[in-house]
XYZ file of C-alpha atoms in Angstrom:
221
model
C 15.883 -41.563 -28.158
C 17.085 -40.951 -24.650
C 16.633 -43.922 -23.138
C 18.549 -45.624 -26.407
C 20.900 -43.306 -25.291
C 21.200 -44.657 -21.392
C 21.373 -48.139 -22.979
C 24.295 -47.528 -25.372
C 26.332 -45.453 -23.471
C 28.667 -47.977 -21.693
C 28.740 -50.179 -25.255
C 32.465 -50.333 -26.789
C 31.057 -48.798 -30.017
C 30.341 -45.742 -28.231
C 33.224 -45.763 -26.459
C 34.672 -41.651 -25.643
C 31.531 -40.471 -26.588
C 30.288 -36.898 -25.377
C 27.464 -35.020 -25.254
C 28.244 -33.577 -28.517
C 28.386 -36.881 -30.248
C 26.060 -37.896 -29.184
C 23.710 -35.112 -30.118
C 24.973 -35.472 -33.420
C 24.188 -39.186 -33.650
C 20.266 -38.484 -32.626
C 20.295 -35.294 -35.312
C 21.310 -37.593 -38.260
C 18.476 -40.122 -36.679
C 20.885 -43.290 -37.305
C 19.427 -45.515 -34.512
C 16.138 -47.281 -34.323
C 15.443 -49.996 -31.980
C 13.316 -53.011 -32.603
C 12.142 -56.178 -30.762
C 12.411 -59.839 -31.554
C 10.967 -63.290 -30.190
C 13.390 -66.467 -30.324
C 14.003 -68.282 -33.690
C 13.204 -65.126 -35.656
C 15.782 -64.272 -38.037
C 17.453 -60.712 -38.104
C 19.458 -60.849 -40.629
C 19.719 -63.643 -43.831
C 22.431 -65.015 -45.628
C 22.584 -62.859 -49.178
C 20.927 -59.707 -47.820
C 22.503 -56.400 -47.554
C 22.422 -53.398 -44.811
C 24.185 -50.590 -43.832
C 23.332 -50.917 -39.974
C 24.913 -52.550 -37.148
C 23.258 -54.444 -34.110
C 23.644 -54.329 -31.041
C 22.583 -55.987 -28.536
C 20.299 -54.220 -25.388
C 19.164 -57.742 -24.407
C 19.038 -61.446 -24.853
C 20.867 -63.442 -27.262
C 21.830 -64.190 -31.355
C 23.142 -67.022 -32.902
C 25.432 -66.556 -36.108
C 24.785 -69.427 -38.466
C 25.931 -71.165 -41.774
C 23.347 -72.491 -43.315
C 24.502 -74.216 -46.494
C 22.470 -75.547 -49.765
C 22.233 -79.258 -47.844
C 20.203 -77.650 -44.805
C 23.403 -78.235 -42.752
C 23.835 -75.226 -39.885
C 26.772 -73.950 -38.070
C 26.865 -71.812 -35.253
C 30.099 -69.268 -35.673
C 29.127 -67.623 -32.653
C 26.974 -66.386 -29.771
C 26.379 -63.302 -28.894
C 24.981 -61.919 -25.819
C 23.723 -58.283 -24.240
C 26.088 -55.686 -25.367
C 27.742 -57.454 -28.265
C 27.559 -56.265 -32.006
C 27.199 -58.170 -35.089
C 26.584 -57.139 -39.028
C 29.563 -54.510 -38.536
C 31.745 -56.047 -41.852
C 28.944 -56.427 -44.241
C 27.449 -52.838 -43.145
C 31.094 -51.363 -43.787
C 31.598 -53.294 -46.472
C 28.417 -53.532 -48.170
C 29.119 -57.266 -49.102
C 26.013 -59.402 -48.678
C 25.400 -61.217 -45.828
C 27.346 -64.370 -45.534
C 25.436 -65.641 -42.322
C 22.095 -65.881 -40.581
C 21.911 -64.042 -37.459
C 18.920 -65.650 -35.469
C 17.428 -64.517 -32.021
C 18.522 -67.197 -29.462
C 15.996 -65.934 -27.108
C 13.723 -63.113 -26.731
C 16.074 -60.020 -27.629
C 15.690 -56.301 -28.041
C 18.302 -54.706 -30.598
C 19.335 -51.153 -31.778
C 20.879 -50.933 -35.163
C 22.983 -48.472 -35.920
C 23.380 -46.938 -39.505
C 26.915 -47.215 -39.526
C 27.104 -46.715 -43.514
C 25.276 -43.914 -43.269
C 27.470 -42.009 -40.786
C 30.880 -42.671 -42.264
C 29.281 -41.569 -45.556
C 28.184 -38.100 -44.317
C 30.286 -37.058 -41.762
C 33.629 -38.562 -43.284
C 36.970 -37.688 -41.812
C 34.673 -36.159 -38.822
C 36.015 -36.322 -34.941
C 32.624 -38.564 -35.160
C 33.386 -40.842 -37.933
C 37.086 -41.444 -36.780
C 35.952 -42.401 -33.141
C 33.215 -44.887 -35.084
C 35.885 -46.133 -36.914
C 38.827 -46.597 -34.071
C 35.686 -48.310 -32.075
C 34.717 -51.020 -34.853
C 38.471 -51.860 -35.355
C 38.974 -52.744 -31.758
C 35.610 -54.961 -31.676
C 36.691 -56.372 -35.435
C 39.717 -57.268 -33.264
C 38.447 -59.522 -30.862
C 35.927 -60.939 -32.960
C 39.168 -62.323 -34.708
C 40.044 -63.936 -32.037
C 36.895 -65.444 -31.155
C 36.905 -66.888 -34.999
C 40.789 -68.206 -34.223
C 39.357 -69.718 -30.768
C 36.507 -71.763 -32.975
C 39.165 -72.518 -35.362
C 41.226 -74.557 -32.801
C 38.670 -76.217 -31.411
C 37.333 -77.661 -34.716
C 40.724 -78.540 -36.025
C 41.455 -82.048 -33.806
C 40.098 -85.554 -35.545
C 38.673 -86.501 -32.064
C 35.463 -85.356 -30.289
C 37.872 -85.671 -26.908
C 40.283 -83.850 -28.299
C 37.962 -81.232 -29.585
C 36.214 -80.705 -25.923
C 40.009 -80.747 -24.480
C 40.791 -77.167 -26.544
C 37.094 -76.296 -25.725
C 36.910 -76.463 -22.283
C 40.515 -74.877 -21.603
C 39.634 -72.181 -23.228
C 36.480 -71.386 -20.818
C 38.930 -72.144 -18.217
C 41.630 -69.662 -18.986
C 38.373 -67.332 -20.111
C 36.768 -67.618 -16.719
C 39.871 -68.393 -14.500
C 37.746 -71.394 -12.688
C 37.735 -75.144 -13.096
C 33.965 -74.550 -12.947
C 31.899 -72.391 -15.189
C 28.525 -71.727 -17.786
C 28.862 -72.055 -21.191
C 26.541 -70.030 -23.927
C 25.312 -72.817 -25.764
C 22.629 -75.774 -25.443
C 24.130 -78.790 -26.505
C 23.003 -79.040 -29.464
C 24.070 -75.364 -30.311
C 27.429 -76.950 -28.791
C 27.366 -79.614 -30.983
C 27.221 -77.337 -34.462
C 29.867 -74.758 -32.636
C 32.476 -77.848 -32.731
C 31.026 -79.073 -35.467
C 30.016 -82.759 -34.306
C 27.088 -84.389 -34.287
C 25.270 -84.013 -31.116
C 24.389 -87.972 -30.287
C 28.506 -88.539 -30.599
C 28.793 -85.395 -28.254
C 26.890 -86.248 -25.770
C 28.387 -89.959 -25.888
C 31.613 -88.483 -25.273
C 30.498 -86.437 -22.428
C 28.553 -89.574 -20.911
C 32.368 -91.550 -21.044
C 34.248 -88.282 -19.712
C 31.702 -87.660 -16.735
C 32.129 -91.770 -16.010
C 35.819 -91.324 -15.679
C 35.591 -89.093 -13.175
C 36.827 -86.281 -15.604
C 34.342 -83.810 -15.603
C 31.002 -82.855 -14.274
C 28.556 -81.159 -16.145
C 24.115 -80.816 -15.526
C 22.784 -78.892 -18.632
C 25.219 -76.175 -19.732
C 27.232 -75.995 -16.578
C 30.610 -77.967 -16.466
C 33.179 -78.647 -13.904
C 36.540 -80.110 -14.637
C 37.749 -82.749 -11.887
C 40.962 -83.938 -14.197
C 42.722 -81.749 -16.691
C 44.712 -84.247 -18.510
C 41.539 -85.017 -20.841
């Protein structure tokens, strides 16, 4: 439980944690790690849980996965992210998959089960101020995918995209989290037409780009 500890100690959950919390936390025995390989699934669309995950390592993908067998990645989440916060709060079943990207280690954290027996607690209230701050910028993540899905054109679509890793990164040059065909469901295209438009925008002197590393040479794209 100590080395959990170590590994959660910097995470924005935890944030203004002391000793006493988290003494408390291991006492009530809310946290439990476990390990996954890549393409196994953490969490399904339609189940319920009262924990959160976090991440000590590696990656998730949050998917859509409607009726039709069509996916869409809502996010990517890397080391030191959470996901499943909402539904665990909220007990509403899941409305996403979350699948391992990679290899990944995760800690969930029986959220539920804290607010529910240490309510109104110094504890509970620093929980709670925590997962409103994260709920936060998970919003704005959401708004970001929002914009870049709502142009008609693939160009278009890439323009929003890539300014937004250049205002995020504050370089003309930078990694982005997704394969491209993980970037192709994030903008919601269909990955031949994608890389098409990449092939034209790379000809034109544009941008550059080997695998998922990109480099924009023109802005007005």
């Amino acid at each position: 439980m100590k080395k959990i500890i170590r590994q959660l100690s910097n995470n924005a959950i935890f944030q203004d944690f002391d000793e006493n919390d988290w003494h408390r936390l291991e006492t009530l025995s809310l946290l439990r790690k476990k390990s996954y390989n890549k393409g196994e699934i953490l969490f399904s669309m339609g189940e319920n849980t009262s924990e959160i995950g976090i991440i000590i390592d590696g990656s998730v993908v949050i998917e859509n996965n409607d009726i039709l067998g069509n996916s869409t990645i809502l996010n990517k989440l890397e080391t030191g992210d959470v996901f499943a916060e909402t539904y665990a709060i909220t007990e509403t079943p899941m409305m996403v998959d979350v699948v391992a990207a990679q290899a990944c280690r995760i800690v969930f954290f029986n959220v539920r089960n804290l607010l529910e027996n240490t309510k109104n607690s110094p504890l509970a209230q620093k929980i709670t101020r925590n997962l409103l701050f994260i709920s936060m910028q998970k919003n704005l993540v959401l708004s970001s995918r929002i914009f870049c899905t709502s142009p008609k054109t693939i160009r278009e679509r890439l323009a929003i995209y890539f300014s937004e890793q250049v205002t995020r990164t504050g370089s003309t040059s930078f990694d982005i989290p997704f394969n491209r065909q993980q970037m192709a469901d994030y903008l919601n295209l269909d990955r031949s037409a994608l890389s098409k438009e990449l092939g034209k925008m790379q000809e034109e002197g544009l941008i550059r780009y080997r695998k998922n590393h990109f480099e924009m040479i023109k802005f007005n794209i």
